Amino acid sequence: DHKARDLGLKIGDSAYVHLLPLKAGFVGSDTIACILATGLHRRKIPTLLIDLGTNGEIVFGNKHRMLWCSTAAGPAFEGGHIRWGMRASAGAIERLKIDPETLDVTWETIHHERPSGLCGSGIISAIAELIRVGIVLGRGNFDEAFQTPRLRDGEDGLEFVLVWASDAATKQDIVITQKDVAELQMAKSAVNAGATLLMEEFEGEEAVKSILLAGAGGNYVDPQDACTIDLFPGCLTAKIVGVGNAAGHGSCLALLDQNKRREAERIAAKMEYRELAATTRFQELFVSGMFFTSARDFEDEF
């Protein structure tokens, strides 16, 4: 433990700071806290835990063994590198629906304010819906055959208008661009490849039965949307649960109970870390996972 004042934290003259253990450079104490909160290290059933963020931290295991990796998913799940991406704050679209007949869009925003942009769950929802109505195809390209004013040429190639300027807080059209789809493809492919790699190495389990989605974005992602974009393996077999800010909850447990701190040390000692960058298998899975297998042209083309 460290004195808070020595770390520059002004929380009380005699306060201490306890740091949960680290396992590897990109896999930090926040993931240890997630495991502590969800009890993954005590489960019989092998469980997949995904903390969606710029680094997609992934754990697969149970009380006997836990494998762990970090994928450079990029900031798309947190609204970064997306034309109208934003953090999950008032006015961010968190989910939407596209009418398959009229292509009209209805949306839900945080605090029910006029739309200002898309947070992580909204980006996933938008692209999942574009796949469902057939506008986004298996390779991530837009189907140019659609005759609708919503599909048009923009600065980054074709783009689809989700919110017309007259309905937006920004007084500009809010769109999903071809480049946005490509950003999401790379992010989801990295997460899917990392999870698949861990599951392949974890012997004796044919199909994952439980998936936990953590992180600010993960908790609000609709499981069906996640499956439509192939965010992780196991969509057909697993029960998918959003576990909210599991890292924050785990930190609170450790703050209140010294036994939990010792438990965190045991979790860290038990973890088996896998470095993905050097493995050719990860590269293979990453490339093959770039497609959208739910797209209407997927079976015809591939």
mmCIF file of C-alpha atoms in Angstrom:
data_model
loop_
_atom_site.group_PDB
_atom_site.id
_atom_site.type_symbol
_atom_site.label_atom_id
_atom_site.label_comp_id
_atom_site.label_asym_id
_atom_site.label_seq_id
_atom_site.Cartn_x
_atom_site.Cartn_y
_atom_site.Cartn_z
ATOM 1 C CA ASP A 1 0.000 0.000 0.000
ATOM 2 C CA HIS A 2 1.080 3.598 -0.614
ATOM 3 C CA LYS A 3 0.284 6.833 1.172
ATOM 4 C CA ALA A 4 -2.217 8.745 -0.960
ATOM 5 C CA ARG A 5 -0.381 12.025 -0.394
ATOM 6 C CA ASP A 6 2.852 10.499 -1.800
ATOM 7 C CA LEU A 7 0.976 9.796 -5.040
ATOM 8 C CA GLY A 8 -0.432 13.321 -5.206
ATOM 9 C CA LEU A 9 -3.981 12.254 -4.292
ATOM 10 C CA LYS A 10 -5.681 14.695 -1.929
ATOM 11 C CA ILE A 11 -8.200 12.376 -0.281
ATOM 12 C CA GLY A 12 -7.192 12.634 3.374
ATOM 13 C CA ASP A 13 -3.907 13.054 5.232
ATOM 14 C CA SER A 14 -3.692 9.488 6.498
ATOM 15 C CA ALA A 15 -5.374 7.710 3.544
ATOM 16 C CA TYR A 16 -3.706 4.807 1.788
ATOM 17 C CA VAL A 17 -3.950 3.642 -1.830
ATOM 18 C CA HIS A 18 -4.008 -0.061 -2.639
ATOM 19 C CA LEU A 19 -3.098 -1.113 -6.183
ATOM 20 C CA LEU A 20 -4.502 -4.415 -7.424
ATOM 21 C CA PRO A 21 -1.912 -6.643 -9.122
ATOM 22 C CA LEU A 22 -0.870 -6.366 -12.771
ATOM 23 C CA LYS A 23 -0.217 -9.365 -14.976
ATOM 24 C CA ALA A 24 1.223 -7.940 -18.184
ATOM 25 C CA GLY A 25 1.726 -4.626 -19.951
ATOM 26 C CA PHE A 26 -1.728 -4.264 -21.521
ATOM 27 C CA VAL A 27 -3.619 -6.504 -19.139
ATOM 28 C CA GLY A 28 -4.022 -4.487 -16.020
ATOM 29 C CA SER A 29 -5.535 -4.545 -12.591
ATOM 30 C CA ASP A 30 -8.903 -3.510 -14.080
ATOM 31 C CA THR A 31 -9.236 -7.003 -15.586
ATOM 32 C CA ILE A 32 -8.280 -8.607 -12.250
ATOM 33 C CA ALA A 33 -11.058 -6.478 -10.713
ATOM 34 C CA CYS A 34 -13.513 -7.690 -13.404
ATOM 35 C CA ILE A 35 -12.743 -11.320 -12.543
ATOM 36 C CA LEU A 36 -13.078 -10.590 -8.825
ATOM 37 C CA ALA A 37 -16.508 -8.976 -9.399
ATOM 38 C CA THR A 38 -17.904 -11.656 -11.728
ATOM 39 C CA GLY A 39 -16.481 -14.648 -9.844
ATOM 40 C CA LEU A 40 -15.226 -16.142 -13.107
ATOM 41 C CA HIS A 41 -12.350 -17.792 -11.177
ATOM 42 C CA ARG A 42 -14.887 -19.829 -9.179
ATOM 43 C CA ARG A 43 -17.115 -21.000 -12.005
ATOM 44 C CA LYS A 44 -17.356 -24.594 -13.187
ATOM 45 C CA ILE A 45 -18.552 -23.678 -16.682
ATOM 46 C CA PRO A 46 -15.846 -22.182 -18.928
ATOM 47 C CA THR A 47 -16.858 -18.543 -19.384
ATOM 48 C CA LEU A 48 -15.772 -15.840 -21.819
ATOM 49 C CA LEU A 49 -15.294 -12.361 -20.301
ATOM 50 C CA ILE A 50 -14.847 -9.458 -22.723
ATOM 51 C CA ASP A 51 -14.072 -5.933 -21.524
ATOM 52 C CA LEU A 52 -14.837 -3.745 -24.547
ATOM 53 C CA GLY A 53 -12.573 -0.728 -24.886
ATOM 54 C CA THR A 54 -9.605 0.534 -26.878
ATOM 55 C CA ASN A 55 -7.833 -2.589 -25.686
ATOM 56 C CA GLY A 56 -10.347 -5.416 -25.785
ATOM 57 C CA GLU A 57 -9.320 -7.455 -22.737
ATOM 58 C CA ILE A 58 -10.478 -11.055 -22.973
ATOM 59 C CA VAL A 59 -10.458 -13.875 -20.422
ATOM 60 C CA PHE A 60 -11.610 -17.446 -21.042
ATOM 61 C CA GLY A 61 -11.673 -20.025 -18.298
ATOM 62 C CA ASN A 62 -13.124 -21.389 -15.104
ATOM 63 C CA LYS A 63 -11.960 -22.340 -11.620
ATOM 64 C CA HIS A 64 -9.401 -24.780 -13.036
ATOM 65 C CA ARG A 65 -7.678 -22.584 -15.616
ATOM 66 C CA MET A 66 -7.857 -19.001 -16.954
ATOM 67 C CA LEU A 67 -6.345 -17.754 -20.219
ATOM 68 C CA TRP A 68 -6.019 -14.060 -20.872
ATOM 69 C CA CYS A 69 -5.141 -11.769 -23.768
ATOM 70 C CA SER A 70 -5.433 -8.159 -24.865
ATOM 71 C CA THR A 71 -6.420 -7.177 -28.415
ATOM 72 C CA ALA A 72 -5.766 -3.756 -29.895
ATOM 73 C CA ALA A 73 -9.410 -3.271 -30.829
ATOM 74 C CA GLY A 74 -8.937 0.438 -31.469
ATOM 75 C CA PRO A 75 -11.261 3.143 -30.161
ATOM 76 C CA ALA A 76 -14.346 2.356 -32.304
ATOM 77 C CA PHE A 77 -16.228 0.754 -29.380
ATOM 78 C CA GLU A 78 -15.836 4.020 -27.468
ATOM 79 C CA GLY A 79 -16.851 6.238 -30.402
ATOM 80 C CA GLY A 80 -13.314 7.023 -31.584
ATOM 81 C CA HIS A 81 -12.286 7.253 -35.278
ATOM 82 C CA ILE A 82 -15.995 7.240 -36.208
ATOM 83 C CA ARG A 83 -17.297 10.302 -38.111
ATOM 84 C CA TRP A 84 -20.160 10.922 -35.680
ATOM 85 C CA GLY A 85 -18.774 8.867 -32.799
ATOM 86 C CA MET A 86 -18.943 10.304 -29.268
ATOM 87 C CA ARG A 87 -18.677 9.159 -25.685
ATOM 88 C CA ALA A 88 -21.748 7.764 -23.957
ATOM 89 C CA SER A 89 -23.261 11.059 -22.796
ATOM 90 C CA ALA A 90 -26.559 12.923 -23.237
ATOM 91 C CA GLY A 91 -27.733 12.929 -26.851
ATOM 92 C CA ALA A 92 -25.661 9.906 -27.942
ATOM 93 C CA ILE A 93 -27.656 7.352 -29.948
ATOM 94 C CA GLU A 94 -27.330 4.080 -28.006
ATOM 95 C CA ARG A 95 -29.477 1.878 -30.250
ATOM 96 C CA LEU A 96 -31.589 2.236 -33.367
ATOM 97 C CA LYS A 97 -33.862 0.388 -35.791
ATOM 98 C CA ILE A 98 -34.123 0.653 -39.584
ATOM 99 C CA ASP A 99 -37.461 -0.207 -41.213
ATOM 100 C CA PRO A 100 -36.693 -2.862 -43.874
ATOM 101 C CA GLU A 101 -39.414 -1.501 -46.203
ATOM 102 C CA THR A 102 -39.084 2.282 -45.954
ATOM 103 C CA LEU A 103 -35.503 2.469 -44.527
ATOM 104 C CA ASP A 104 -36.797 5.001 -41.998
ATOM 105 C CA VAL A 105 -34.646 5.130 -38.870
ATOM 106 C CA THR A 106 -35.891 5.299 -35.283
ATOM 107 C CA TRP A 107 -33.421 5.761 -32.439
ATOM 108 C CA GLU A 108 -32.990 5.893 -28.676
ATOM 109 C CA THR A 109 -30.622 8.472 -27.199
ATOM 110 C CA ILE A 110 -29.134 8.799 -23.723
ATOM 111 C CA HIS A 111 -31.440 10.983 -21.568
ATOM 112 C CA HIS A 112 -33.869 11.117 -24.545
ATOM 113 C CA GLU A 113 -32.227 14.234 -25.956
ATOM 114 C CA ARG A 114 -31.980 15.138 -29.649
ATOM 115 C CA PRO A 115 -29.262 13.074 -31.373
ATOM 116 C CA SER A 116 -25.714 14.486 -31.303
ATOM 117 C CA GLY A 117 -23.835 11.388 -32.474
ATOM 118 C CA LEU A 118 -23.313 7.678 -31.758
ATOM 119 C CA CYS A 119 -21.709 6.037 -28.733
ATOM 120 C CA GLY A 120 -20.194 2.534 -28.935
ATOM 121 C CA SER A 121 -23.430 0.562 -28.578
ATOM 122 C CA GLY A 122 -25.101 2.885 -31.101
ATOM 123 C CA ILE A 123 -22.363 2.282 -33.690
ATOM 124 C CA ILE A 124 -22.729 -1.495 -33.275
ATOM 125 C CA SER A 125 -26.524 -1.183 -33.449
ATOM 126 C CA ALA A 126 -26.414 0.966 -36.602
ATOM 127 C CA ILE A 127 -24.119 -1.380 -38.517
ATOM 128 C CA ALA A 128 -26.033 -4.465 -37.329
ATOM 129 C CA GLU A 129 -29.261 -2.920 -38.660
ATOM 130 C CA LEU A 130 -27.590 -1.977 -41.977
ATOM 131 C CA ILE A 131 -26.551 -5.624 -42.317
ATOM 132 C CA ARG A 132 -30.093 -6.832 -41.518
ATOM 133 C CA VAL A 133 -31.752 -4.632 -44.141
ATOM 134 C CA GLY A 134 -29.109 -5.628 -46.715
ATOM 135 C CA ILE A 135 -27.355 -2.288 -47.195
ATOM 136 C CA VAL A 136 -24.034 -3.484 -45.702
ATOM 137 C CA LEU A 137 -22.742 -6.621 -47.425
ATOM 138 C CA GLY A 138 -20.411 -9.427 -46.374
ATOM 139 C CA ARG A 139 -17.195 -7.562 -47.139
ATOM 140 C CA GLY A 140 -18.389 -4.450 -45.308
ATOM 141 C CA ASN A 141 -19.209 -2.526 -48.496
ATOM 142 C CA PHE A 142 -22.521 -0.715 -49.071
ATOM 143 C CA ASP A 143 -24.874 -2.155 -51.695
ATOM 144 C CA GLU A 144 -24.966 0.609 -54.297
ATOM 145 C CA ALA A 145 -28.118 -0.842 -55.878
ATOM 146 C CA PHE A 146 -30.319 0.644 -53.126
ATOM 147 C CA GLN A 147 -32.326 3.612 -54.413
ATOM 148 C CA THR A 148 -32.820 5.817 -51.383
ATOM 149 C CA PRO A 149 -31.841 9.410 -50.590
ATOM 150 C CA ARG A 150 -30.302 8.090 -47.362
ATOM 151 C CA LEU A 151 -27.518 6.309 -49.305
ATOM 152 C CA ARG A 152 -25.274 8.861 -50.984
ATOM 153 C CA ASP A 153 -21.695 9.791 -51.887
ATOM 154 C CA GLY A 154 -19.732 11.486 -49.113
ATOM 155 C CA GLU A 155 -16.159 12.484 -48.295
ATOM 156 C CA ASP A 156 -15.205 8.902 -47.346
ATOM 157 C CA GLY A 157 -17.066 7.094 -50.150
ATOM 158 C CA LEU A 158 -20.685 6.043 -49.717
ATOM 159 C CA GLU A 159 -22.483 6.976 -46.505
ATOM 160 C CA PHE A 160 -25.910 6.254 -45.020
ATOM 161 C CA VAL A 161 -27.914 9.022 -43.318
ATOM 162 C CA LEU A 162 -29.211 7.923 -39.916
ATOM 163 C CA VAL A 163 -30.551 11.297 -38.740
ATOM 164 C CA TRP A 164 -31.480 14.217 -40.968
ATOM 165 C CA ALA A 165 -30.156 17.622 -39.893
ATOM 166 C CA SER A 166 -33.673 18.827 -39.018
ATOM 167 C CA ASP A 167 -33.924 16.153 -36.271
ATOM 168 C CA ALA A 168 -30.348 16.418 -34.972
ATOM 169 C CA ALA A 169 -28.999 18.576 -32.139
ATOM 170 C CA THR A 170 -25.989 19.247 -34.381
ATOM 171 C CA LYS A 171 -28.128 20.725 -37.214
ATOM 172 C CA GLN A 172 -26.129 18.437 -39.559
ATOM 173 C CA ASP A 173 -26.940 15.030 -41.015
ATOM 174 C CA ILE A 174 -25.605 12.215 -38.802
ATOM 175 C CA VAL A 175 -24.237 9.455 -41.031
ATOM 176 C CA ILE A 176 -22.424 6.104 -41.028
ATOM 177 C CA THR A 177 -19.617 6.129 -43.583
ATOM 178 C CA GLN A 178 -17.810 3.388 -45.464
ATOM 179 C CA LYS A 179 -14.730 4.235 -43.355
ATOM 180 C CA ASP A 180 -16.776 3.844 -40.130
ATOM 181 C CA VAL A 181 -17.779 0.322 -41.167
ATOM 182 C CA ALA A 182 -14.121 -0.525 -41.877
ATOM 183 C CA GLU A 183 -13.107 0.764 -38.408
ATOM 184 C CA LEU A 184 -15.736 -1.437 -36.761
ATOM 185 C CA GLN A 185 -14.710 -4.437 -38.888
ATOM 186 C CA MET A 186 -11.129 -4.230 -37.618
ATOM 187 C CA ALA A 187 -12.250 -3.790 -34.003
ATOM 188 C CA LYS A 188 -14.725 -6.673 -33.990
ATOM 189 C CA SER A 189 -12.352 -8.945 -35.884
ATOM 190 C CA ALA A 190 -9.596 -8.360 -33.309
ATOM 191 C CA VAL A 191 -11.939 -9.239 -30.423
ATOM 192 C CA ASN A 192 -13.366 -12.304 -32.189
ATOM 193 C CA ALA A 193 -9.881 -13.561 -33.122
ATOM 194 C CA GLY A 194 -8.531 -13.100 -29.582
ATOM 195 C CA ALA A 195 -11.487 -14.935 -28.029
ATOM 196 C CA THR A 196 -11.325 -17.755 -30.590
ATOM 197 C CA LEU A 197 -7.599 -18.222 -29.984
ATOM 198 C CA LEU A 198 -8.083 -18.564 -26.212
ATOM 199 C CA MET A 199 -10.969 -20.998 -26.693
ATOM 200 C CA GLU A 200 -8.939 -23.134 -29.089
ATOM 201 C CA GLU A 201 -6.165 -23.414 -26.522
ATOM 202 C CA PHE A 202 -8.528 -24.182 -23.640
ATOM 203 C CA GLU A 203 -8.988 -27.901 -24.061
ATOM 204 C CA GLY A 204 -12.059 -30.010 -23.496
ATOM 205 C CA GLU A 205 -14.789 -27.477 -24.302
ATOM 206 C CA GLU A 206 -16.636 -27.623 -27.610
ATOM 207 C CA ALA A 207 -18.782 -24.516 -27.352
ATOM 208 C CA VAL A 208 -18.821 -21.548 -24.991
ATOM 209 C CA LYS A 209 -21.984 -21.465 -22.863
ATOM 210 C CA SER A 210 -21.562 -18.178 -21.007
ATOM 211 C CA ILE A 211 -20.322 -14.774 -22.232
ATOM 212 C CA LEU A 212 -19.952 -11.722 -19.968
ATOM 213 C CA LEU A 213 -19.694 -8.255 -21.570
ATOM 214 C CA ALA A 214 -18.039 -5.677 -19.319
ATOM 215 C CA GLY A 215 -17.025 -2.045 -19.694
ATOM 216 C CA ALA A 216 -19.110 1.052 -20.274
ATOM 217 C CA GLY A 217 -19.831 0.017 -23.870
ATOM 218 C CA GLY A 218 -20.150 -3.708 -23.268
ATOM 219 C CA ASN A 219 -22.984 -3.374 -20.797
ATOM 220 C CA TYR A 220 -25.271 -1.560 -23.259
ATOM 221 C CA VAL A 221 -24.497 -3.544 -26.401
ATOM 222 C CA ASP A 222 -27.543 -5.515 -27.499
ATOM 223 C CA PRO A 223 -26.468 -9.203 -27.620
ATOM 224 C CA GLN A 224 -28.302 -9.689 -30.933
ATOM 225 C CA ASP A 225 -26.462 -6.723 -32.462
ATOM 226 C CA ALA A 226 -23.154 -8.120 -31.202
ATOM 227 C CA CYS A 227 -23.949 -11.457 -32.842
ATOM 228 C CA THR A 228 -25.031 -9.834 -36.121
ATOM 229 C CA ILE A 229 -21.601 -8.176 -36.487
ATOM 230 C CA ASP A 230 -19.763 -11.369 -35.310
ATOM 231 C CA LEU A 231 -18.229 -9.614 -32.310
ATOM 232 C CA PHE A 232 -17.377 -12.898 -30.598
ATOM 233 C CA PRO A 233 -17.663 -16.656 -31.125
ATOM 234 C CA GLY A 234 -20.409 -18.612 -29.376
ATOM 235 C CA CYS A 235 -23.469 -16.619 -30.420
ATOM 236 C CA LEU A 236 -25.515 -19.738 -31.146
ATOM 237 C CA THR A 237 -24.702 -21.550 -27.908
ATOM 238 C CA ALA A 238 -23.996 -18.988 -25.207
ATOM 239 C CA LYS A 239 -26.013 -17.006 -22.726
ATOM 240 C CA ILE A 240 -24.777 -13.394 -23.074
ATOM 241 C CA VAL A 241 -24.953 -11.052 -20.080
ATOM 242 C CA GLY A 242 -23.899 -7.408 -19.681
ATOM 243 C CA VAL A 243 -22.106 -7.038 -16.331
ATOM 244 C CA GLY A 244 -21.690 -3.250 -16.304
ATOM 245 C CA ASN A 245 -18.679 -1.583 -14.741
ATOM 246 C CA ALA A 246 -17.282 -4.836 -13.343
ATOM 247 C CA ALA A 247 -13.823 -3.293 -12.868
ATOM 248 C CA GLY A 248 -15.314 -0.550 -10.674
ATOM 249 C CA HIS A 249 -17.344 -3.082 -8.680
ATOM 250 C CA GLY A 250 -14.293 -5.316 -8.187
ATOM 251 C CA SER A 251 -12.298 -2.304 -6.994
ATOM 252 C CA CYS A 252 -14.977 -1.551 -4.391
ATOM 253 C CA LEU A 253 -14.883 -5.159 -3.165
ATOM 254 C CA ALA A 254 -11.103 -4.948 -2.750
ATOM 255 C CA LEU A 255 -11.401 -1.572 -1.010
ATOM 256 C CA LEU A 256 -13.812 -2.945 1.583
ATOM 257 C CA ASP A 257 -12.305 -6.380 2.214
ATOM 258 C CA GLN A 258 -8.666 -7.349 2.668
ATOM 259 C CA ASN A 259 -9.555 -10.963 1.885
ATOM 260 C CA LYS A 260 -10.610 -9.796 -1.591
ATOM 261 C CA ARG A 261 -7.182 -8.210 -2.059
ATOM 262 C CA ARG A 262 -5.536 -11.542 -1.283
ATOM 263 C CA GLU A 263 -8.008 -13.205 -3.642
ATOM 264 C CA ALA A 264 -6.926 -10.747 -6.370
ATOM 265 C CA GLU A 265 -3.290 -11.805 -5.828
ATOM 266 C CA ARG A 266 -4.300 -15.461 -6.246
ATOM 267 C CA ILE A 267 -6.232 -14.624 -9.444
ATOM 268 C CA ALA A 268 -3.208 -12.836 -10.921
ATOM 269 C CA ALA A 269 -0.905 -15.750 -10.060
ATOM 270 C CA LYS A 270 -3.263 -18.206 -11.750
ATOM 271 C CA MET A 271 -3.715 -16.253 -15.007
ATOM 272 C CA GLU A 272 -1.993 -17.502 -18.151
ATOM 273 C CA TYR A 273 -1.228 -14.546 -20.420
ATOM 274 C CA ARG A 274 -1.080 -14.973 -24.209
ATOM 275 C CA GLU A 275 0.759 -12.469 -26.390
ATOM 276 C CA LEU A 276 -1.220 -12.288 -29.644
ATOM 277 C CA ALA A 277 0.981 -10.071 -31.817
ATOM 278 C CA ALA A 278 3.569 -12.775 -32.428
ATOM 279 C CA THR A 279 1.175 -15.622 -33.278
ATOM 280 C CA THR A 280 0.404 -16.450 -36.903
ATOM 281 C CA ARG A 281 -2.850 -18.095 -35.782
ATOM 282 C CA PHE A 282 -4.126 -14.740 -34.479
ATOM 283 C CA GLN A 283 -3.283 -13.096 -37.819
ATOM 284 C CA GLU A 284 -5.168 -15.849 -39.692
ATOM 285 C CA LEU A 285 -8.226 -15.505 -37.449
ATOM 286 C CA PHE A 286 -8.104 -11.703 -37.674
ATOM 287 C CA VAL A 287 -8.122 -11.711 -41.492
ATOM 288 C CA SER A 288 -10.821 -14.392 -41.790
ATOM 289 C CA GLY A 289 -12.966 -12.582 -39.185
ATOM 290 C CA MET A 290 -13.246 -9.364 -41.194
ATOM 291 C CA PHE A 291 -16.402 -10.531 -42.983
ATOM 292 C CA PHE A 292 -19.988 -10.127 -41.811
ATOM 293 C CA THR A 293 -21.370 -13.668 -41.965
ATOM 294 C CA SER A 294 -24.963 -12.460 -41.355
ATOM 295 C CA ALA A 295 -24.952 -10.327 -44.522
ATOM 296 C CA ARG A 296 -27.421 -11.415 -47.208
ATOM 297 C CA ASP A 297 -24.729 -12.013 -49.846
ATOM 298 C CA PHE A 298 -22.337 -13.889 -47.536
ATOM 299 C CA GLU A 299 -23.213 -17.457 -48.587
ATOM 300 C CA ASP A 300 -23.393 -16.566 -52.285
ATOM 301 C CA GLU A 301 -20.042 -14.810 -52.345
ATOM 302 C CA PHE A 302 -17.894 -16.876 -50.012
#
